[in-house]
Amino acid sequence: MKTQYLYLLYFVLRVTDLILINLCFIAAFKILNTPFEDYVNFLFVSNYMWILAASISGVYKGSITQKHVKIYNGSIKTFILFAIFFMSFVLIAKDFNKSIRFTVIYFNLIFIGLIVSRFLGTLFEFLLKRFFNVNKSVAVLGNNSMGLRLAMFFENAENHFSFKGFLNKDDGSGEDSEHPSHESVTKYILNAAANGVNEVYVTMPIDKIADANYLMEVAEKHCVRLKFVPDWDTYFKASFKVNYMDDFPILSLRQEPLEEMENRFVKRLFDIVFSSLVLVFILSWLYPILGLIIKLQSPGPILYKQLRSGKDNQPFICYKFRSMQIQEEGKFVQATKNDSRVTPIGRFIRKTSIDELPQFINVLFGDMSVIGPRPHILSMTEQYGEIIHQYMVRHFLKSGITGWAQVNGFRGETKNTELMEKRVEHDIWYLENWSLKLDIKIVFMTIYNIFKGEKNAY
């Protein structure tokens, strides 16, 4: 959460920092007493690199519960990134010695300037609080689970709120502290007004929403603003996410980044580029070599094709290098450790996950993604869909060649329901926390695990 006050504060910090960068630049070349045109290219580069470093460090992306120490740490991180970027540019400058002297002076000035800038930011924040009543005096009405969470939030955001506590604490009188009567509410609001409380946050169960109008009338008569925070926890295990579609508030059980069109575009672009590189530079020469070995060790096709459950539980044909002897048609038995059906080359390609490489064809065709929940055979989906809570949620996404569950050790044979539940738990976490950065991280973790060797890969 970010208030208008925070937007203003971070805007002032952005402007102050950019002015600082340019003032330090001018001061540096004045100290060296050299012509400005010798360093004009440095001026544009320094501004661009500072903006890039600040964007990566997230120094201007705070929340109202963020402590000042985090802002200062973000500034140090920005300075270090800026130094790395700028020094890289200096290393390719024509007059290296002159550039180094300029850079040393420039960095010292910026470091001192940052200290001054953050001091001015703190002073600006103090003036906002002192003269513009930024610190609102707030209280909570509704001593329930949502009220306790809200109280903790206000206490952590002490720089922005003056939390006066619960208006209806359980005092042993027998009054229902979670759902007070109308007469008690009137008394609480009168006490709030008398103690200078500006806003009262009412944590109200959904079956008490009809009382909202009465509470508003009482509060407004005494110049107290009411804010309503629905107490969903009383009725639902899951936490709702609130989004807006035009003017319509939409409640959903989870946040799904890949429901956004731009995110799906980024993920699909990553899939196409990555799978194309694998097909051209690896599979193009590996396929004929492995194909020949597979044929020599066991009669049958090179690729193993099987119907798997994909996005929205739609079946698709999944490709793998065949690692086992041909099985009886229609009969599927999950691979186990030291499985006698696995061929010698099959043992190697399963251990190194090379048998999964043909699935990059599935990725290119759009049936799968590079990263996502592993696809299961149809009978397994039907079986676990009946006994594991939220199992089918993993099918909201395209299946993946590797995934968050796999890089965390939940791959291969599922000997019991608990292992599958853990896999589903990790798949749903990925669904709710997707980012391109996370996909790239999973790719590197997968490569690391291949070289390290995995005990569940057999």
Short mmCIF file of C-alpha atoms in Angstrom, two decimals:
data_model
loop_
_atom_site.label_atom_id
_atom_site.label_comp_id
_atom_site.label_asym_id
_atom_site.label_seq_id
_atom_site.Cartn_x
_atom_site.Cartn_y
_atom_site.Cartn_z
CA MET A 1 0.00 0.00 0.00
CA LYS A 2 1.28 3.47 -0.88
CA THR A 3 -0.39 6.71 0.24
CA GLN A 4 -0.50 10.01 -1.66
CA TYR A 5 2.01 11.24 0.87
CA LEU A 6 4.45 8.47 -0.12
CA TYR A 7 3.99 9.18 -3.82
CA LEU A 8 4.92 12.81 -3.13
CA LEU A 9 7.91 11.84 -0.97
CA TYR A 10 9.36 9.45 -3.58
CA PHE A 11 8.73 11.95 -6.36
CA VAL A 12 10.74 14.54 -4.41
CA LEU A 13 13.54 11.97 -3.87
CA ARG A 14 13.65 11.15 -7.61
CA VAL A 15 13.91 14.80 -8.62
CA THR A 16 16.43 15.59 -5.85
CA ASP A 17 18.65 12.66 -6.84
CA LEU A 18 18.70 13.61 -10.54
CA ILE A 19 19.53 17.22 -9.69
CA LEU A 20 22.23 15.90 -7.34
CA ILE A 21 23.80 13.72 -10.07
CA ASN A 22 24.08 16.68 -12.42
CA LEU A 23 25.34 19.14 -9.78
CA CYS A 24 28.03 16.64 -8.71
CA PHE A 25 29.00 16.21 -12.36
CA ILE A 26 29.43 19.97 -12.86
CA ALA A 27 31.39 20.26 -9.60
CA ALA A 28 33.70 17.40 -10.60
CA PHE A 29 34.79 18.89 -13.93
CA LYS A 30 35.13 22.35 -12.26
CA ILE A 31 37.49 20.84 -9.68
CA LEU A 32 39.56 19.25 -12.49
CA ASN A 33 39.43 22.61 -14.33
CA THR A 34 38.90 20.94 -17.72
CA PRO A 35 36.60 21.94 -20.58
CA PHE A 36 33.00 20.79 -20.15
CA GLU A 37 32.83 19.38 -23.71
CA ASP A 38 35.44 16.76 -22.74
CA TYR A 39 32.89 15.15 -20.44
CA VAL A 40 29.55 15.95 -22.06
CA ASN A 41 29.10 12.29 -23.07
CA PHE A 42 29.65 11.32 -19.41
CA LEU A 43 26.75 13.61 -18.41
CA PHE A 44 24.14 11.74 -20.48
CA VAL A 45 25.57 8.36 -19.50
CA SER A 46 25.53 9.16 -15.78
CA ASN A 47 21.85 10.21 -15.84
CA TYR A 48 20.81 7.10 -17.74
CA MET A 49 22.86 4.79 -15.51
CA TRP A 50 21.51 6.31 -12.31
CA ILE A 51 17.91 5.82 -13.49
CA LEU A 52 18.72 2.21 -14.44
CA ALA A 53 20.43 1.50 -11.09
CA ALA A 54 17.55 3.06 -9.13
CA SER A 55 15.03 1.00 -11.10
CA ILE A 56 16.87 -2.26 -10.37
CA SER A 57 17.36 -1.50 -6.66
CA GLY A 58 13.72 -0.38 -6.19
CA VAL A 59 14.75 2.52 -3.99
CA TYR A 60 11.64 4.52 -4.97
CA LYS A 61 9.16 1.65 -4.49
CA GLY A 62 8.43 1.67 -0.78
CA SER A 63 5.27 0.85 1.15
CA ILE A 64 3.81 2.57 4.19
CA THR A 65 5.17 -0.19 6.44
CA GLN A 66 8.70 0.31 5.12
CA LYS A 67 11.20 1.56 7.65
CA HIS A 68 13.67 4.36 6.89
CA VAL A 69 16.62 1.98 7.13
CA LYS A 70 15.31 0.15 4.03
CA ILE A 71 15.25 3.40 2.05
CA TYR A 72 18.85 4.11 3.07
CA ASN A 73 19.88 0.54 2.21
CA GLY A 74 18.21 0.98 -1.18
CA SER A 75 20.20 4.16 -1.73
CA ILE A 76 23.47 2.35 -0.97
CA LYS A 77 22.50 -0.46 -3.36
CA THR A 78 21.70 2.12 -6.04
CA PHE A 79 25.06 3.83 -5.51
CA ILE A 80 26.95 0.51 -5.82
CA LEU A 81 25.10 -0.46 -9.02
CA PHE A 82 25.67 3.01 -10.44
CA ALA A 83 29.39 2.74 -9.63
CA ILE A 84 29.62 -0.63 -11.43
CA PHE A 85 27.78 0.66 -14.52
CA PHE A 86 29.72 3.93 -14.68
CA MET A 87 33.12 2.29 -14.13
CA SER A 88 32.36 -0.12 -16.98
CA PHE A 89 31.85 2.90 -19.20
CA VAL A 90 35.04 4.55 -17.93
CA LEU A 91 37.09 1.47 -18.77
CA ILE A 92 36.34 1.96 -22.47
CA ALA A 93 36.89 5.74 -22.39
CA LYS A 94 39.66 7.13 -24.58
CA ASP A 95 41.67 9.01 -21.94
CA PHE A 96 41.64 6.43 -19.16
CA ASN A 97 43.81 8.27 -16.62
CA LYS A 98 41.85 11.49 -16.89
CA SER A 99 38.56 9.54 -16.68
CA ILE A 100 39.65 7.73 -13.52
CA ARG A 101 40.51 11.01 -11.76
CA PHE A 102 37.16 12.46 -12.81
CA THR A 103 35.29 9.34 -11.61
CA VAL A 104 36.93 9.30 -8.17
CA ILE A 105 36.00 12.94 -7.56
CA TYR A 106 32.51 12.38 -9.01
CA PHE A 107 31.77 9.36 -6.79
CA ASN A 108 32.94 11.11 -3.63
CA LEU A 109 30.71 14.07 -4.39
CA ILE A 110 27.71 11.81 -5.10
CA PHE A 111 28.22 9.86 -1.86
CA ILE A 112 28.28 13.07 0.17
CA GLY A 113 25.34 14.38 -1.86
CA LEU A 114 23.28 11.25 -1.15
CA ILE A 115 23.70 11.77 2.57
CA VAL A 116 22.50 15.36 2.17
CA SER A 117 19.64 14.23 -0.10
CA ARG A 118 18.38 11.65 2.41
CA PHE A 119 18.64 14.20 5.20
CA LEU A 120 16.51 16.59 3.13
CA GLY A 121 14.07 13.73 2.45
CA THR A 122 13.74 13.09 6.19
CA LEU A 123 13.26 16.82 6.80
CA PHE A 124 10.62 16.99 4.05
CA GLU A 125 8.78 14.04 5.62
CA PHE A 126 8.87 15.75 9.05
CA LEU A 127 7.42 18.95 7.57
CA LEU A 128 4.65 16.99 5.83
CA LYS A 129 3.69 15.34 9.11
CA ARG A 130 3.99 18.57 11.08
CA PHE A 131 2.01 20.91 8.83
CA PHE A 132 -0.23 18.67 6.69
CA ASN A 133 -1.57 16.22 9.29
CA VAL A 134 -0.11 13.17 7.55
CA ASN A 135 -0.15 11.08 10.73
CA LYS A 136 -3.83 10.21 11.05
CA SER A 137 -5.21 9.14 14.39
CA VAL A 138 -6.97 5.81 13.75
CA ALA A 139 -8.75 3.09 15.73
CA VAL A 140 -10.30 -0.31 14.98
CA LEU A 141 -13.86 -1.36 15.75
CA GLY A 142 -14.26 -5.15 15.70
CA ASN A 143 -12.01 -7.27 17.91
CA ASN A 144 -11.92 -10.25 15.49
CA SER A 145 -9.21 -11.96 13.39
CA MET A 146 -9.33 -9.29 10.68
CA GLY A 147 -9.20 -6.57 13.33
CA LEU A 148 -6.08 -8.12 14.87
CA ARG A 149 -4.37 -8.22 11.46
CA LEU A 150 -5.35 -4.59 10.83
CA ALA A 151 -4.01 -3.53 14.23
CA MET A 152 -0.66 -5.20 13.46
CA PHE A 153 -0.55 -3.33 10.14
CA PHE A 154 -1.13 0.06 11.81
CA GLU A 155 1.53 -0.65 14.42
CA ASN A 156 4.07 -1.50 11.70
CA ALA A 157 3.11 1.68 9.83
CA GLU A 158 3.65 3.91 12.86
CA ASN A 159 5.31 6.60 10.75
CA HIS A 160 2.03 7.18 8.92
CA PHE A 161 -0.68 6.41 11.50
CA SER A 162 -1.19 7.09 15.17
CA PHE A 163 -2.94 3.89 16.24
CA LYS A 164 -5.23 4.32 19.26
CA GLY A 165 -6.12 0.64 19.58
CA PHE A 166 -9.47 -1.15 19.61
CA LEU A 167 -12.57 0.82 20.47
CA ASN A 168 -14.29 -2.35 21.73
CA LYS A 169 -11.75 -4.26 23.79
CA ASP A 170 -13.12 -7.18 25.77
CA ASP A 171 -13.41 -5.67 29.24
CA GLY A 172 -15.10 -8.67 30.89
CA SER A 173 -18.54 -7.05 30.85
CA GLY A 174 -20.03 -9.79 28.66
CA GLU A 175 -20.32 -7.49 25.63
CA ASP A 176 -19.59 -9.23 22.32
CA SER A 177 -16.26 -7.60 21.39
CA GLU A 178 -16.41 -9.02 17.86
CA HIS A 179 -19.97 -7.95 16.99
CA PRO A 180 -21.07 -5.12 19.36
CA SER A 181 -24.66 -3.94 19.59
CA HIS A 182 -25.93 -0.67 18.07
CA GLU A 183 -25.99 1.01 21.50
CA SER A 184 -22.39 -0.01 22.16
CA VAL A 185 -21.27 1.19 18.74
CA THR A 186 -22.73 4.64 19.43
CA LYS A 187 -20.80 4.77 22.72
CA TYR A 188 -17.55 3.67 21.00
CA ILE A 189 -17.82 6.29 18.27
CA LEU A 190 -18.55 9.04 20.83
CA ASN A 191 -15.39 8.01 22.72
CA ALA A 192 -13.40 8.04 19.46
CA ALA A 193 -14.57 11.57 18.61
CA ALA A 194 -13.77 12.78 22.14
CA ASN A 195 -10.22 11.38 21.88
CA GLY A 196 -9.44 13.00 18.53
CA VAL A 197 -9.64 9.85 16.40
CA ASN A 198 -9.94 10.86 12.71
CA GLU A 199 -10.82 7.49 11.21
CA VAL A 200 -12.38 4.29 12.54
CA TYR A 201 -11.80 1.06 10.63
CA VAL A 202 -14.72 -1.31 11.10
CA THR A 203 -13.92 -5.01 10.54
CA MET A 204 -17.37 -6.30 9.80
CA PRO A 205 -18.50 -9.87 9.01
CA ILE A 206 -20.36 -10.11 5.72
CA ASP A 207 -23.64 -11.02 7.45
CA LYS A 208 -23.54 -7.64 9.29
CA ILE A 209 -23.13 -5.47 6.18
CA ALA A 210 -26.73 -4.25 6.61
CA ASP A 211 -25.55 -2.36 9.73
CA ALA A 212 -23.20 -0.18 7.66
CA ASN A 213 -25.75 2.58 7.03
CA TYR A 214 -26.56 2.91 10.73
CA LEU A 215 -22.87 3.10 11.65
CA MET A 216 -22.23 5.74 8.98
CA GLU A 217 -25.05 7.94 10.31
CA VAL A 218 -23.75 7.79 13.87
CA ALA A 219 -20.12 8.44 12.85
CA GLU A 220 -20.85 11.37 10.53
CA LYS A 221 -22.89 13.11 13.23
CA HIS A 222 -19.68 13.25 15.27
CA CYS A 223 -17.27 14.06 12.39
CA VAL A 224 -15.64 10.63 12.43
CA ARG A 225 -14.81 8.94 9.13
CA LEU A 226 -15.64 5.24 8.88
CA LYS A 227 -13.72 2.77 6.71
CA PHE A 228 -15.11 -0.75 6.28
CA VAL A 229 -12.82 -3.79 6.09
CA PRO A 230 -14.91 -6.94 5.42
CA ASP A 231 -14.00 -9.84 7.71
CA TRP A 232 -13.87 -12.64 5.14
CA ASP A 233 -11.80 -14.85 7.45
CA THR A 234 -14.87 -15.69 9.54
CA TYR A 235 -16.45 -17.51 6.61
CA PHE A 236 -13.70 -18.38 4.14
CA LYS A 237 -10.38 -20.19 4.56
CA ALA A 238 -8.84 -18.42 1.55
CA SER A 239 -7.91 -14.75 1.45
CA PHE A 240 -9.69 -12.83 -1.27
CA LYS A 241 -7.88 -10.61 -3.76
CA VAL A 242 -9.73 -7.48 -4.84
CA ASN A 243 -9.40 -6.10 -8.37
CA TYR A 244 -11.46 -3.70 -10.40
CA MET A 245 -12.93 -4.27 -13.85
CA ASP A 246 -13.93 -0.76 -14.82
CA ASP A 247 -16.20 0.22 -11.89
CA PHE A 248 -16.93 -3.36 -10.81
CA PRO A 249 -15.08 -4.70 -7.73
CA ILE A 250 -14.04 -8.31 -8.42
CA LEU A 251 -13.16 -10.73 -5.62
CA SER A 252 -10.96 -13.69 -6.53
CA LEU A 253 -9.36 -16.42 -4.45
CA ARG A 254 -5.85 -15.83 -5.74
CA GLN A 255 -3.68 -13.43 -7.70
CA GLU A 256 -2.72 -14.84 -11.10
CA PRO A 257 -0.08 -12.74 -12.90
CA LEU A 258 -0.51 -14.77 -16.10
CA GLU A 259 -4.12 -13.66 -16.39
CA GLU A 260 -2.68 -10.35 -17.60
CA MET A 261 -2.27 -10.25 -21.40
CA GLU A 262 1.15 -8.58 -21.30
CA ASN A 263 2.50 -11.26 -18.94
CA ARG A 264 1.21 -14.07 -21.14
CA PHE A 265 2.86 -12.39 -24.14
CA VAL A 266 6.21 -12.16 -22.30
CA LYS A 267 6.03 -15.81 -21.21
CA ARG A 268 5.09 -17.02 -24.70
CA LEU A 269 7.90 -14.97 -26.28
CA PHE A 270 10.35 -16.50 -23.79
CA ASP A 271 9.03 -19.98 -24.66
CA ILE A 272 9.41 -19.48 -28.40
CA VAL A 273 12.92 -18.01 -28.20
CA PHE A 274 14.21 -20.55 -25.66
CA SER A 275 12.70 -23.62 -27.35
CA SER A 276 13.94 -22.47 -30.78
CA LEU A 277 17.50 -22.16 -29.44
CA VAL A 278 17.34 -25.64 -27.89
CA LEU A 279 15.94 -27.21 -31.07
CA VAL A 280 18.50 -25.55 -33.36
CA PHE A 281 21.64 -25.81 -31.25
CA ILE A 282 21.07 -29.02 -29.25
CA LEU A 283 18.30 -31.25 -30.57
CA SER A 284 19.33 -30.85 -34.25
CA TRP A 285 22.53 -32.92 -33.71
CA LEU A 286 21.53 -34.86 -30.57
CA TYR A 287 18.36 -36.38 -32.05
CA PRO A 288 20.07 -38.55 -34.73
CA ILE A 289 22.79 -39.72 -32.30
CA LEU A 290 20.35 -40.67 -29.53
CA GLY A 291 17.88 -42.05 -32.05
CA LEU A 292 20.47 -44.50 -33.36
CA ILE A 293 21.48 -45.66 -29.86
CA ILE A 294 17.84 -46.08 -28.77
CA LYS A 295 17.12 -48.18 -31.88
CA LEU A 296 20.19 -50.38 -31.33
CA GLN A 297 19.36 -51.08 -27.68
CA SER A 298 15.65 -51.72 -28.01
CA PRO A 299 13.33 -52.12 -31.03
CA GLY A 300 10.62 -49.52 -31.40
CA PRO A 301 10.15 -45.82 -32.08
CA ILE A 302 12.69 -43.17 -31.04
CA LEU A 303 10.06 -40.91 -29.50
CA TYR A 304 7.58 -42.01 -26.87
CA LYS A 305 4.19 -40.33 -27.35
CA GLN A 306 1.63 -40.19 -24.60
CA LEU A 307 -1.58 -38.31 -23.86
CA ARG A 308 -1.09 -35.94 -20.95
CA SER A 309 -3.34 -33.40 -19.19
CA GLY A 310 -2.56 -29.83 -20.22
CA LYS A 311 -3.97 -26.38 -19.60
CA ASP A 312 -7.68 -26.37 -18.64
CA ASN A 313 -7.35 -30.18 -18.39
CA GLN A 314 -7.24 -30.50 -22.18
CA PRO A 315 -5.27 -33.58 -23.33
CA PHE A 316 -2.30 -33.24 -25.68
CA ILE A 317 0.35 -35.60 -27.10
CA CYS A 318 3.55 -35.23 -25.06
CA TYR A 319 6.90 -36.23 -26.66
CA LYS A 320 9.87 -37.85 -24.92
CA PHE A 321 12.90 -39.85 -26.01
CA ARG A 322 11.94 -43.48 -25.39
CA SER A 323 13.88 -44.71 -22.36
CA MET A 324 12.08 -48.02 -21.77
CA GLN A 325 11.32 -51.16 -23.66
CA ILE A 326 7.98 -51.16 -25.46
CA GLN A 327 5.17 -51.72 -22.96
CA GLU A 328 1.85 -53.43 -23.39
CA GLU A 329 -0.59 -51.12 -25.20
CA GLY A 330 -2.79 -49.09 -22.87
CA LYS A 331 -0.95 -50.20 -19.74
CA PHE A 332 0.93 -47.57 -17.71
CA VAL A 333 3.07 -48.30 -14.67
CA GLN A 334 5.03 -45.42 -13.13
CA ALA A 335 8.81 -45.83 -13.31
CA THR A 336 10.46 -46.95 -10.07
CA LYS A 337 14.04 -47.10 -8.85
CA ASN A 338 16.09 -49.79 -10.65
CA ASP A 339 13.16 -50.43 -13.00
CA SER A 340 14.06 -53.41 -15.24
CA ARG A 341 12.17 -51.92 -18.19
CA VAL A 342 14.61 -48.98 -18.48
CA THR A 343 17.27 -49.48 -21.19
CA PRO A 344 20.97 -48.62 -20.56
CA ILE A 345 20.75 -45.40 -22.62
CA GLY A 346 17.37 -44.79 -21.01
CA ARG A 347 18.90 -44.83 -17.56
CA PHE A 348 21.37 -42.14 -18.60
CA ILE A 349 18.88 -39.84 -20.37
CA ARG A 350 16.37 -40.13 -17.52
CA LYS A 351 19.03 -39.31 -14.92
CA THR A 352 20.13 -36.22 -16.88
CA SER A 353 16.57 -35.29 -18.00
CA ILE A 354 17.69 -35.48 -21.64
CA ASP A 355 14.63 -37.64 -22.33
CA GLU A 356 12.50 -34.48 -21.85
CA LEU A 357 14.20 -32.48 -24.66
CA PRO A 358 11.65 -33.40 -27.39
CA GLN A 359 9.07 -31.56 -25.30
CA PHE A 360 10.56 -28.33 -26.64
CA ILE A 361 8.61 -29.31 -29.79
CA ASN A 362 5.47 -29.23 -27.60
CA VAL A 363 6.55 -25.80 -26.36
CA LEU A 364 7.00 -24.47 -29.89
CA PHE A 365 3.55 -25.81 -30.87
CA GLY A 366 2.01 -24.09 -27.84
CA ASP A 367 0.90 -27.23 -25.95
CA MET A 368 3.46 -26.67 -23.19
CA SER A 369 5.64 -23.99 -21.66
CA VAL A 370 9.31 -24.17 -20.70
CA ILE A 371 8.33 -23.61 -17.05
CA GLY A 372 5.12 -24.86 -15.49
CA PRO A 373 3.50 -27.80 -13.67
CA ARG A 374 4.64 -31.17 -15.01
CA PRO A 375 1.94 -32.85 -17.14
CA HIS A 376 0.50 -36.08 -15.80
CA ILE A 377 -1.14 -38.92 -17.70
CA LEU A 378 -4.95 -38.74 -17.90
CA SER A 379 -5.61 -41.58 -15.45
CA MET A 380 -3.30 -39.99 -12.84
CA THR A 381 -5.07 -36.62 -13.24
CA GLU A 382 -8.43 -38.33 -12.75
CA GLN A 383 -7.18 -40.24 -9.70
CA TYR A 384 -5.52 -37.36 -7.87
CA GLY A 385 -8.21 -34.86 -8.91
CA GLU A 386 -10.61 -36.77 -6.67
CA ILE A 387 -8.46 -37.09 -3.56
CA ILE A 388 -6.14 -34.03 -3.46
CA HIS A 389 -7.52 -30.62 -2.55
CA GLN A 390 -6.87 -27.97 -5.26
CA TYR A 391 -5.14 -30.53 -7.49
CA MET A 392 -6.93 -29.26 -10.61
CA VAL A 393 -5.80 -25.66 -9.94
CA ARG A 394 -2.40 -26.59 -11.41
CA HIS A 395 -4.16 -26.99 -14.77
CA PHE A 396 -4.92 -23.25 -14.89
CA LEU A 397 -1.44 -23.02 -16.46
CA LYS A 398 0.24 -24.69 -19.42
CA SER A 399 2.28 -27.72 -18.43
CA GLY A 400 6.04 -27.23 -18.24
CA ILE A 401 9.21 -29.15 -19.06
CA THR A 402 10.45 -28.19 -15.61
CA GLY A 403 8.84 -26.33 -12.76
CA TRP A 404 9.05 -24.91 -9.25
CA ALA A 405 8.12 -28.28 -7.72
CA GLN A 406 10.80 -30.13 -9.71
CA VAL A 407 13.70 -27.81 -8.81
CA ASN A 408 12.67 -28.11 -5.14
CA GLY A 409 13.02 -31.90 -5.22
CA PHE A 410 9.44 -32.97 -5.96
CA ARG A 411 9.94 -34.89 -9.18
CA GLY A 412 9.83 -38.49 -10.36
CA GLU A 413 7.87 -41.24 -8.66
CA THR A 414 5.12 -40.23 -6.22
CA LYS A 415 5.02 -43.10 -3.74
CA ASN A 416 2.34 -41.53 -1.55
CA THR A 417 -0.34 -38.85 -1.63
CA GLU A 418 1.71 -36.50 0.59
CA LEU A 419 4.41 -36.19 -2.10
CA MET A 420 1.82 -35.27 -4.71
CA GLU A 421 0.26 -32.74 -2.32
CA LYS A 422 3.67 -31.07 -1.95
CA ARG A 423 4.06 -30.98 -5.72
CA VAL A 424 0.61 -29.37 -6.09
CA GLU A 425 1.44 -26.86 -3.33
CA HIS A 426 4.57 -25.75 -5.21
CA ASP A 427 2.71 -25.59 -8.55
CA ILE A 428 0.04 -23.31 -7.07
CA TRP A 429 2.71 -21.10 -5.50
CA TYR A 430 4.26 -20.71 -8.95
CA LEU A 431 0.85 -19.87 -10.43
CA GLU A 432 0.37 -17.07 -7.89
CA ASN A 433 3.93 -15.70 -8.01
CA TRP A 434 4.94 -15.99 -11.67
CA SER A 435 7.48 -13.56 -13.08
CA LEU A 436 9.98 -13.73 -15.93
CA LYS A 437 12.72 -13.46 -13.33
CA LEU A 438 11.33 -16.56 -11.58
CA ASP A 439 11.23 -18.50 -14.87
CA ILE A 440 14.88 -17.67 -15.56
CA LYS A 441 15.78 -18.66 -11.98
CA ILE A 442 14.06 -22.06 -12.44
CA VAL A 443 15.95 -22.63 -15.72
CA PHE A 444 19.30 -22.10 -13.94
CA MET A 445 18.23 -24.23 -10.96
CA THR A 446 17.25 -27.01 -13.37
CA ILE A 447 20.63 -26.88 -15.13
CA TYR A 448 22.40 -26.92 -11.75
CA ASN A 449 20.34 -29.93 -10.59
CA ILE A 450 21.14 -31.83 -13.82
CA PHE A 451 24.89 -31.48 -13.25
CA LYS A 452 24.57 -32.08 -9.51
CA GLY A 453 22.41 -35.18 -10.05
CA GLU A 454 19.01 -35.82 -8.50
CA LYS A 455 18.17 -38.86 -6.40
CA ASN A 456 14.56 -38.91 -7.68
CA ALA A 457 15.62 -38.98 -11.36
CA TYR A 458 15.40 -42.60 -12.47
#
